[in-house]
Amino acid sequence: MSYEVVETDVLVIGGGAAGLNAAIAAQEQGARVVVADKGVIERSGDIGGGVDHFLAYLELEGDWDTREAFLEYVWRIGKGTGDPRIIDVVFCSELKEAIDRLERIGVLVGRKEYRRHERDGFPTPSGKVELYSERLKEWGFDPIPIYRELPETPHSDPDLAEEFPLIFTSWKSGPFRHSGGRQIKALRGLHPEPVVWIHPETAAEVGIEDGDWVYVETRRGRIRQKAKLTEDIAPRVVGVDYAWWFPEKGPEAQFGWAESNVNVLTDNKGPFNREMGTANLRGIACRVYKE
């Protein structure tokens, strides 16, 4: 095996789409960039973000080893018709062939199996469904589910409620996946602006009408989103549109990430969830007012 020393200004290891975007941004600024997928370093296969990355050093079958060859294969499957139903052909009727080929080259494909618990039981110490968990008790946690009020709500902190009488949660808009897709015109056209859900009664108390631009504020900061009045949310709760940024505003403005992004309203400083150690990203006291 031979090695080559590569000089670089920026080394990006993994990071998915975020890591790739960082690499592209650095390269556009003139930096020398090397991107290494951590799967190549750590393991031979990776599943993440809904996409399977098979990265093993395998002897792949020749007719799929280039993008052009694969497209030719897909075209042949579709009989050269360009019929949009080719998606169904590739992912349904030809799925077995694809799975067989992946297995032949060494990629393990999981199989769906129903009612396995009837043979092996459940993955608990007793092999049964445990409403009371001895394992959780051994770890020092409550053995049965118990409700605890979140640390920063009008109920747990009445003094805070005088300034921030509402509670915010967040929701994900349908066309996008997390923060991705805001730069895709077709998707952005379906949901062009960040929208915050507010109950009509709550909106009336502070003079907000449907379609107004409003501020949502916590003691950490504030963001602006467009009001959507709906009775589908409780009067004391507002639903903030998640993961917004504005690619059209460009890198000089940092793509406007802090204008409407729910991360401005939260932090990672605790208190943390007792069992999981995670930061609290919802159920936080806030207020809403017209821009």
mmCIF file of C-alpha atoms in Angstrom:
data_model
loop_
_atom_site.group_PDB
_atom_site.id
_atom_site.type_symbol
_atom_site.label_atom_id
_atom_site.label_comp_id
_atom_site.label_asym_id
_atom_site.label_seq_id
_atom_site.Cartn_x
_atom_site.Cartn_y
_atom_site.Cartn_z
ATOM 1 C CA MET A 1 0.000 0.000 0.000
ATOM 2 C CA SER A 2 1.334 3.432 -0.921
ATOM 3 C CA TYR A 3 0.659 6.713 0.846
ATOM 4 C CA GLU A 4 0.550 10.291 -0.340
ATOM 5 C CA VAL A 5 0.908 13.398 1.810
ATOM 6 C CA VAL A 6 -1.694 16.020 0.945
ATOM 7 C CA GLU A 7 -1.323 19.594 2.181
ATOM 8 C CA THR A 8 -4.626 21.222 3.050
ATOM 9 C CA ASP A 9 -6.018 24.267 4.821
ATOM 10 C CA VAL A 10 -9.275 22.583 5.838
ATOM 11 C CA LEU A 11 -9.944 18.930 6.631
ATOM 12 C CA VAL A 12 -13.605 17.932 6.868
ATOM 13 C CA ILE A 13 -14.345 14.477 8.252
ATOM 14 C CA GLY A 14 -17.960 13.389 7.907
ATOM 15 C CA GLY A 15 -20.636 15.846 8.927
ATOM 16 C CA GLY A 16 -23.084 14.872 6.205
ATOM 17 C CA ALA A 17 -24.656 17.714 4.266
ATOM 18 C CA ALA A 18 -23.488 20.268 6.838
ATOM 19 C CA GLY A 19 -19.889 19.125 6.486
ATOM 20 C CA LEU A 20 -20.125 19.203 2.711
ATOM 21 C CA ASN A 21 -21.586 22.717 2.736
ATOM 22 C CA ALA A 22 -18.782 23.877 5.030
ATOM 23 C CA ALA A 23 -16.233 22.376 2.660
ATOM 24 C CA ILE A 24 -17.778 24.092 -0.357
ATOM 25 C CA ALA A 25 -17.891 27.432 1.456
ATOM 26 C CA ALA A 26 -14.223 27.122 2.436
ATOM 27 C CA GLN A 27 -13.222 26.237 -1.105
ATOM 28 C CA GLU A 28 -15.117 29.231 -2.480
ATOM 29 C CA GLN A 29 -13.007 31.400 -0.170
ATOM 30 C CA GLY A 30 -9.833 30.000 -1.729
ATOM 31 C CA ALA A 31 -8.951 27.389 0.875
ATOM 32 C CA ARG A 32 -7.490 24.016 -0.006
ATOM 33 C CA VAL A 33 -10.042 21.480 1.202
ATOM 34 C CA VAL A 34 -9.957 17.731 1.739
ATOM 35 C CA VAL A 35 -13.217 15.935 2.530
ATOM 36 C CA ALA A 36 -12.988 12.475 4.102
ATOM 37 C CA ASP A 37 -16.152 10.532 4.789
ATOM 38 C CA LYS A 38 -15.776 9.062 8.257
ATOM 39 C CA GLY A 39 -17.348 5.838 7.033
ATOM 40 C CA VAL A 40 -14.214 5.157 5.010
ATOM 41 C CA ILE A 41 -12.121 5.579 8.146
ATOM 42 C CA GLU A 42 -14.302 3.845 10.713
ATOM 43 C CA ARG A 43 -16.381 1.214 8.987
ATOM 44 C CA SER A 44 -17.406 -0.340 5.716
ATOM 45 C CA GLY A 45 -21.052 0.692 5.771
ATOM 46 C CA ASP A 46 -23.067 3.600 7.048
ATOM 47 C CA ILE A 47 -26.742 4.427 7.273
ATOM 48 C CA GLY A 48 -27.566 8.026 8.032
ATOM 49 C CA GLY A 49 -29.965 10.760 7.077
ATOM 50 C CA GLY A 50 -32.236 8.304 5.319
ATOM 51 C CA VAL A 51 -29.538 7.493 2.743
ATOM 52 C CA ASP A 52 -27.498 4.301 2.653
ATOM 53 C CA HIS A 53 -23.786 4.796 2.010
ATOM 54 C CA PHE A 54 -22.048 1.541 1.171
ATOM 55 C CA LEU A 55 -18.380 2.390 1.401
ATOM 56 C CA ALA A 56 -16.652 -0.955 1.668
ATOM 57 C CA TYR A 57 -13.709 -1.743 -0.534
ATOM 58 C CA LEU A 58 -15.707 -4.229 -2.599
ATOM 59 C CA GLU A 59 -15.305 -5.644 -6.055
ATOM 60 C CA LEU A 60 -18.416 -4.057 -7.541
ATOM 61 C CA GLU A 61 -20.104 -5.461 -10.599
ATOM 62 C CA GLY A 62 -18.822 -3.568 -13.591
ATOM 63 C CA ASP A 63 -22.083 -2.409 -15.125
ATOM 64 C CA TRP A 64 -22.885 -0.204 -12.112
ATOM 65 C CA ASP A 65 -19.495 1.311 -11.441
ATOM 66 C CA THR A 66 -20.201 4.696 -13.061
ATOM 67 C CA ARG A 67 -23.095 7.105 -12.853
ATOM 68 C CA GLU A 68 -23.603 6.895 -16.596
ATOM 69 C CA ALA A 69 -23.751 3.116 -16.489
ATOM 70 C CA PHE A 70 -26.351 3.184 -13.753
ATOM 71 C CA LEU A 71 -28.481 5.707 -15.638
ATOM 72 C CA GLU A 72 -28.257 3.504 -18.714
ATOM 73 C CA TYR A 73 -29.417 0.592 -16.577
ATOM 74 C CA VAL A 74 -32.367 2.610 -15.258
ATOM 75 C CA TRP A 75 -33.248 3.690 -18.799
ATOM 76 C CA ARG A 76 -33.170 0.076 -19.963
ATOM 77 C CA ILE A 77 -35.438 -0.929 -17.090
ATOM 78 C CA GLY A 78 -37.916 1.719 -18.202
ATOM 79 C CA LYS A 79 -37.826 0.450 -21.791
ATOM 80 C CA GLY A 80 -36.508 3.817 -22.954
ATOM 81 C CA THR A 81 -39.925 5.426 -22.629
ATOM 82 C CA GLY A 82 -39.092 8.218 -20.188
ATOM 83 C CA ASP A 83 -42.311 7.275 -18.398
ATOM 84 C CA PRO A 84 -42.356 8.905 -14.909
ATOM 85 C CA ARG A 85 -43.653 5.607 -13.553
ATOM 86 C CA ILE A 86 -40.085 4.404 -13.947
ATOM 87 C CA ILE A 87 -39.702 5.223 -10.252
ATOM 88 C CA ASP A 88 -42.197 2.488 -9.444
ATOM 89 C CA VAL A 89 -40.392 0.135 -11.794
ATOM 90 C CA VAL A 90 -36.982 0.713 -10.253
ATOM 91 C CA PHE A 91 -38.035 0.704 -6.609
ATOM 92 C CA CYS A 92 -40.764 -1.938 -6.761
ATOM 93 C CA SER A 93 -40.701 -4.511 -9.534
ATOM 94 C CA GLU A 94 -36.891 -4.472 -9.812
ATOM 95 C CA LEU A 95 -36.212 -4.236 -6.084
ATOM 96 C CA LYS A 96 -35.540 -7.942 -5.661
ATOM 97 C CA GLU A 97 -32.866 -7.870 -8.364
ATOM 98 C CA ALA A 98 -31.194 -4.885 -6.680
ATOM 99 C CA ILE A 99 -31.211 -6.616 -3.291
ATOM 100 C CA ASP A 100 -29.807 -9.816 -4.765
ATOM 101 C CA ARG A 101 -26.973 -7.896 -6.403
ATOM 102 C CA LEU A 102 -26.127 -6.000 -3.213
ATOM 103 C CA GLU A 103 -25.997 -9.255 -1.280
ATOM 104 C CA ARG A 104 -23.688 -10.795 -3.876
ATOM 105 C CA ILE A 105 -21.165 -7.968 -3.525
ATOM 106 C CA GLY A 106 -21.115 -8.251 0.247
ATOM 107 C CA VAL A 107 -23.593 -5.625 1.432
ATOM 108 C CA LEU A 108 -25.870 -6.993 4.146
ATOM 109 C CA VAL A 109 -29.475 -6.051 3.686
ATOM 110 C CA GLY A 110 -31.782 -6.209 6.676
ATOM 111 C CA ARG A 111 -34.949 -8.266 6.324
ATOM 112 C CA LYS A 112 -38.325 -7.312 7.742
ATOM 113 C CA GLU A 113 -39.704 -9.944 10.048
ATOM 114 C CA TYR A 114 -43.078 -9.748 11.787
ATOM 115 C CA ARG A 115 -44.115 -11.284 15.136
ATOM 116 C CA ARG A 116 -40.542 -12.117 16.073
ATOM 117 C CA HIS A 117 -41.491 -11.592 19.719
ATOM 118 C CA GLU A 118 -43.642 -14.726 19.567
ATOM 119 C CA ARG A 119 -40.444 -16.714 19.055
ATOM 120 C CA ASP A 120 -37.764 -14.732 20.899
ATOM 121 C CA GLY A 121 -39.736 -12.482 23.228
ATOM 122 C CA PHE A 122 -39.112 -8.759 23.600
ATOM 123 C CA PRO A 123 -35.619 -7.289 24.229
ATOM 124 C CA THR A 124 -36.240 -6.856 27.963
ATOM 125 C CA PRO A 125 -34.859 -8.839 30.931
ATOM 126 C CA SER A 126 -38.165 -10.685 31.268
ATOM 127 C CA GLY A 127 -38.748 -11.066 27.538
ATOM 128 C CA LYS A 128 -42.129 -9.429 28.030
ATOM 129 C CA VAL A 129 -43.587 -5.957 27.584
ATOM 130 C CA GLU A 130 -42.514 -4.214 30.789
ATOM 131 C CA LEU A 131 -44.694 -1.364 31.983
ATOM 132 C CA TYR A 132 -42.531 -1.381 35.114
ATOM 133 C CA SER A 133 -38.841 -1.528 34.219
ATOM 134 C CA GLU A 134 -36.487 -3.165 36.689
ATOM 135 C CA ARG A 135 -33.576 -2.123 34.486
ATOM 136 C CA LEU A 136 -34.479 1.561 34.737
ATOM 137 C CA LYS A 137 -34.835 1.144 38.497
ATOM 138 C CA GLU A 138 -31.339 -0.384 38.685
ATOM 139 C CA TRP A 139 -29.985 2.623 36.795
ATOM 140 C CA GLY A 140 -31.553 4.990 39.317
ATOM 141 C CA PHE A 141 -34.459 6.169 37.173
ATOM 142 C CA ASP A 142 -38.199 5.922 37.672
ATOM 143 C CA PRO A 143 -39.288 2.395 36.717
ATOM 144 C CA ILE A 144 -42.595 3.645 35.324
ATOM 145 C CA PRO A 145 -43.267 6.743 33.198
ATOM 146 C CA ILE A 146 -43.810 9.805 35.339
ATOM 147 C CA TYR A 147 -44.614 13.367 34.340
ATOM 148 C CA ARG A 148 -42.280 16.175 35.334
ATOM 149 C CA GLU A 149 -43.030 19.771 34.503
ATOM 150 C CA LEU A 150 -40.398 21.289 32.263
ATOM 151 C CA PRO A 151 -38.065 23.741 34.034
ATOM 152 C CA GLU A 152 -38.993 26.877 32.108
ATOM 153 C CA THR A 153 -42.760 27.174 31.801
ATOM 154 C CA PRO A 154 -45.384 29.463 33.332
ATOM 155 C CA HIS A 155 -46.251 26.595 35.690
ATOM 156 C CA SER A 156 -42.762 25.782 36.948
ATOM 157 C CA ASP A 157 -41.599 29.417 37.045
ATOM 158 C CA PRO A 158 -44.546 31.770 37.729
ATOM 159 C CA ASP A 159 -42.278 34.813 37.950
ATOM 160 C CA LEU A 160 -41.011 34.133 34.442
ATOM 161 C CA ALA A 161 -44.604 33.854 33.244
ATOM 162 C CA GLU A 162 -45.235 37.506 34.009
ATOM 163 C CA GLU A 163 -42.927 38.427 31.125
ATOM 164 C CA PHE A 164 -43.274 35.281 29.016
ATOM 165 C CA PRO A 165 -46.821 33.948 29.456
ATOM 166 C CA LEU A 166 -46.867 31.499 26.520
ATOM 167 C CA ILE A 167 -45.079 28.237 25.735
ATOM 168 C CA PHE A 168 -43.479 27.517 22.396
ATOM 169 C CA THR A 169 -43.030 24.255 20.612
ATOM 170 C CA SER A 170 -41.678 23.735 17.102
ATOM 171 C CA TRP A 171 -42.880 21.967 13.990
ATOM 172 C CA LYS A 172 -41.341 20.907 10.667
ATOM 173 C CA SER A 173 -42.866 22.133 7.437
ATOM 174 C CA GLY A 174 -43.683 19.405 4.939
ATOM 175 C CA PRO A 175 -41.617 20.335 1.865
ATOM 176 C CA PHE A 176 -38.287 20.434 3.698
ATOM 177 C CA ARG A 177 -36.099 17.969 5.536
ATOM 178 C CA HIS A 178 -34.726 19.654 8.636
ATOM 179 C CA SER A 179 -32.873 22.773 7.384
ATOM 180 C CA GLY A 180 -32.395 21.429 3.870
ATOM 181 C CA GLY A 181 -34.199 22.552 0.735
ATOM 182 C CA ARG A 182 -34.775 26.258 1.296
ATOM 183 C CA GLN A 183 -32.630 26.951 -1.766
ATOM 184 C CA ILE A 184 -34.732 24.682 -4.022
ATOM 185 C CA LYS A 185 -37.265 26.848 -5.840
ATOM 186 C CA ALA A 186 -39.885 24.136 -6.254
ATOM 187 C CA LEU A 187 -39.885 23.369 -2.527
ATOM 188 C CA ARG A 188 -39.629 26.987 -1.439
ATOM 189 C CA GLY A 189 -42.637 27.785 -3.608
ATOM 190 C CA LEU A 190 -44.701 25.370 -1.542
ATOM 191 C CA HIS A 191 -43.670 27.027 1.723
ATOM 192 C CA PRO A 192 -41.920 30.340 1.034
ATOM 193 C CA GLU A 193 -41.808 31.842 4.544
ATOM 194 C CA PRO A 194 -41.461 30.725 8.163
ATOM 195 C CA VAL A 195 -44.868 30.420 9.782
ATOM 196 C CA VAL A 196 -45.752 30.488 13.475
ATOM 197 C CA TRP A 197 -49.056 28.979 14.572
ATOM 198 C CA ILE A 198 -51.052 31.091 17.019
ATOM 199 C CA HIS A 199 -54.527 30.506 18.426
ATOM 200 C CA PRO A 200 -56.992 33.260 17.383
ATOM 201 C CA GLU A 201 -57.803 34.101 21.015
ATOM 202 C CA THR A 202 -54.132 34.553 21.855
ATOM 203 C CA ALA A 203 -53.565 36.643 18.737
ATOM 204 C CA ALA A 204 -56.514 38.897 19.553
ATOM 205 C CA GLU A 205 -55.070 39.655 22.991
ATOM 206 C CA VAL A 206 -51.976 41.246 21.426
ATOM 207 C CA GLY A 207 -53.503 42.633 18.227
ATOM 208 C CA ILE A 208 -52.074 40.076 15.810
ATOM 209 C CA GLU A 209 -53.929 39.234 12.605
ATOM 210 C CA ASP A 210 -53.444 36.363 10.208
ATOM 211 C CA GLY A 211 -50.458 37.053 7.940
ATOM 212 C CA ASP A 212 -48.778 39.606 10.231
ATOM 213 C CA TRP A 213 -45.052 39.363 10.783
ATOM 214 C CA VAL A 214 -44.502 38.834 14.498
ATOM 215 C CA TYR A 215 -41.697 38.346 16.982
ATOM 216 C CA VAL A 216 -41.401 35.230 19.131
ATOM 217 C CA GLU A 217 -39.164 35.948 22.108
ATOM 218 C CA THR A 218 -37.675 34.011 25.006
ATOM 219 C CA ARG A 219 -35.157 35.247 27.549
ATOM 220 C CA ARG A 220 -32.409 34.076 25.156
ATOM 221 C CA GLY A 221 -33.418 36.022 22.072
ATOM 222 C CA ARG A 222 -36.129 36.634 19.510
ATOM 223 C CA ILE A 223 -36.979 35.664 15.940
ATOM 224 C CA ARG A 224 -39.547 36.839 13.399
ATOM 225 C CA GLN A 225 -42.047 34.640 11.609
ATOM 226 C CA LYS A 226 -45.356 35.069 9.834
ATOM 227 C CA ALA A 227 -48.491 34.512 11.904
ATOM 228 C CA LYS A 228 -50.894 31.730 10.973
ATOM 229 C CA LEU A 229 -54.025 31.843 13.108
ATOM 230 C CA THR A 230 -55.419 28.404 13.773
ATOM 231 C CA GLU A 231 -57.537 26.648 16.360
ATOM 232 C CA ASP A 232 -55.418 23.542 15.873
ATOM 233 C CA ILE A 233 -53.082 24.752 18.613
ATOM 234 C CA ALA A 234 -53.808 25.427 22.289
ATOM 235 C CA PRO A 235 -54.346 29.084 23.278
ATOM 236 C CA ARG A 236 -51.303 29.145 25.584
ATOM 237 C CA VAL A 237 -48.978 27.524 23.019
ATOM 238 C CA VAL A 238 -47.362 28.826 19.818
ATOM 239 C CA GLY A 239 -45.891 26.571 17.139
ATOM 240 C CA VAL A 240 -42.631 27.886 15.678
ATOM 241 C CA ASP A 241 -41.496 26.855 12.191
ATOM 242 C CA TYR A 242 -38.262 24.884 12.562
ATOM 243 C CA ALA A 243 -34.752 25.249 11.060
ATOM 244 C CA TRP A 244 -35.185 28.360 8.902
ATOM 245 C CA TRP A 245 -32.521 30.233 6.956
ATOM 246 C CA PHE A 246 -32.575 32.377 3.810
ATOM 247 C CA PRO A 247 -30.096 31.254 1.134
ATOM 248 C CA GLU A 248 -31.038 34.234 -1.028
ATOM 249 C CA LYS A 249 -29.480 36.612 1.536
ATOM 250 C CA GLY A 250 -26.005 35.305 0.794
ATOM 251 C CA PRO A 251 -22.913 34.548 2.887
ATOM 252 C CA GLU A 252 -22.300 38.197 3.814
ATOM 253 C CA ALA A 253 -25.512 38.091 5.868
ATOM 254 C CA GLN A 254 -24.765 34.538 7.044
ATOM 255 C CA PHE A 255 -27.823 33.537 5.013
ATOM 256 C CA GLY A 256 -30.069 35.269 7.548
ATOM 257 C CA TRP A 257 -29.909 32.242 9.816
ATOM 258 C CA ALA A 258 -30.561 34.180 13.034
ATOM 259 C CA GLU A 259 -33.653 36.013 11.762
ATOM 260 C CA SER A 260 -36.174 33.193 12.022
ATOM 261 C CA ASN A 261 -34.342 30.139 13.337
ATOM 262 C CA VAL A 262 -35.734 28.460 16.424
ATOM 263 C CA ASN A 263 -32.189 27.846 17.726
ATOM 264 C CA VAL A 264 -32.059 31.509 18.744
ATOM 265 C CA LEU A 265 -34.762 30.759 21.318
ATOM 266 C CA THR A 266 -32.973 27.809 22.919
ATOM 267 C CA ASP A 267 -29.536 26.853 24.204
ATOM 268 C CA ASN A 268 -27.586 23.779 25.292
ATOM 269 C CA LYS A 269 -26.691 24.854 28.815
ATOM 270 C CA GLY A 270 -29.252 22.861 30.767
ATOM 271 C CA PRO A 271 -30.960 21.875 32.896
ATOM 272 C CA PHE A 272 -30.834 18.616 30.965
ATOM 273 C CA ASN A 273 -33.174 15.677 30.696
ATOM 274 C CA ARG A 274 -32.461 13.366 33.626
ATOM 275 C CA GLU A 275 -32.608 10.099 31.711
ATOM 276 C CA MET A 276 -31.166 11.079 28.318
ATOM 277 C CA GLY A 277 -29.005 14.103 29.137
ATOM 278 C CA THR A 278 -30.500 16.091 26.266
ATOM 279 C CA ALA A 279 -31.092 19.841 26.165
ATOM 280 C CA ASN A 280 -34.631 21.178 26.288
ATOM 281 C CA LEU A 281 -35.629 22.427 22.835
ATOM 282 C CA ARG A 282 -39.394 22.822 23.323
ATOM 283 C CA GLY A 283 -41.866 23.702 26.034
ATOM 284 C CA ILE A 284 -40.074 26.955 26.846
ATOM 285 C CA ALA A 285 -41.708 30.154 28.080
ATOM 286 C CA CYS A 286 -42.077 32.831 25.410
ATOM 287 C CA ARG A 287 -44.101 35.814 24.313
ATOM 288 C CA VAL A 288 -45.420 36.891 20.910
ATOM 289 C CA TYR A 289 -45.979 40.408 19.652
ATOM 290 C CA LYS A 290 -46.500 42.209 16.379
ATOM 291 C CA GLU A 291 -43.473 43.461 14.461
#
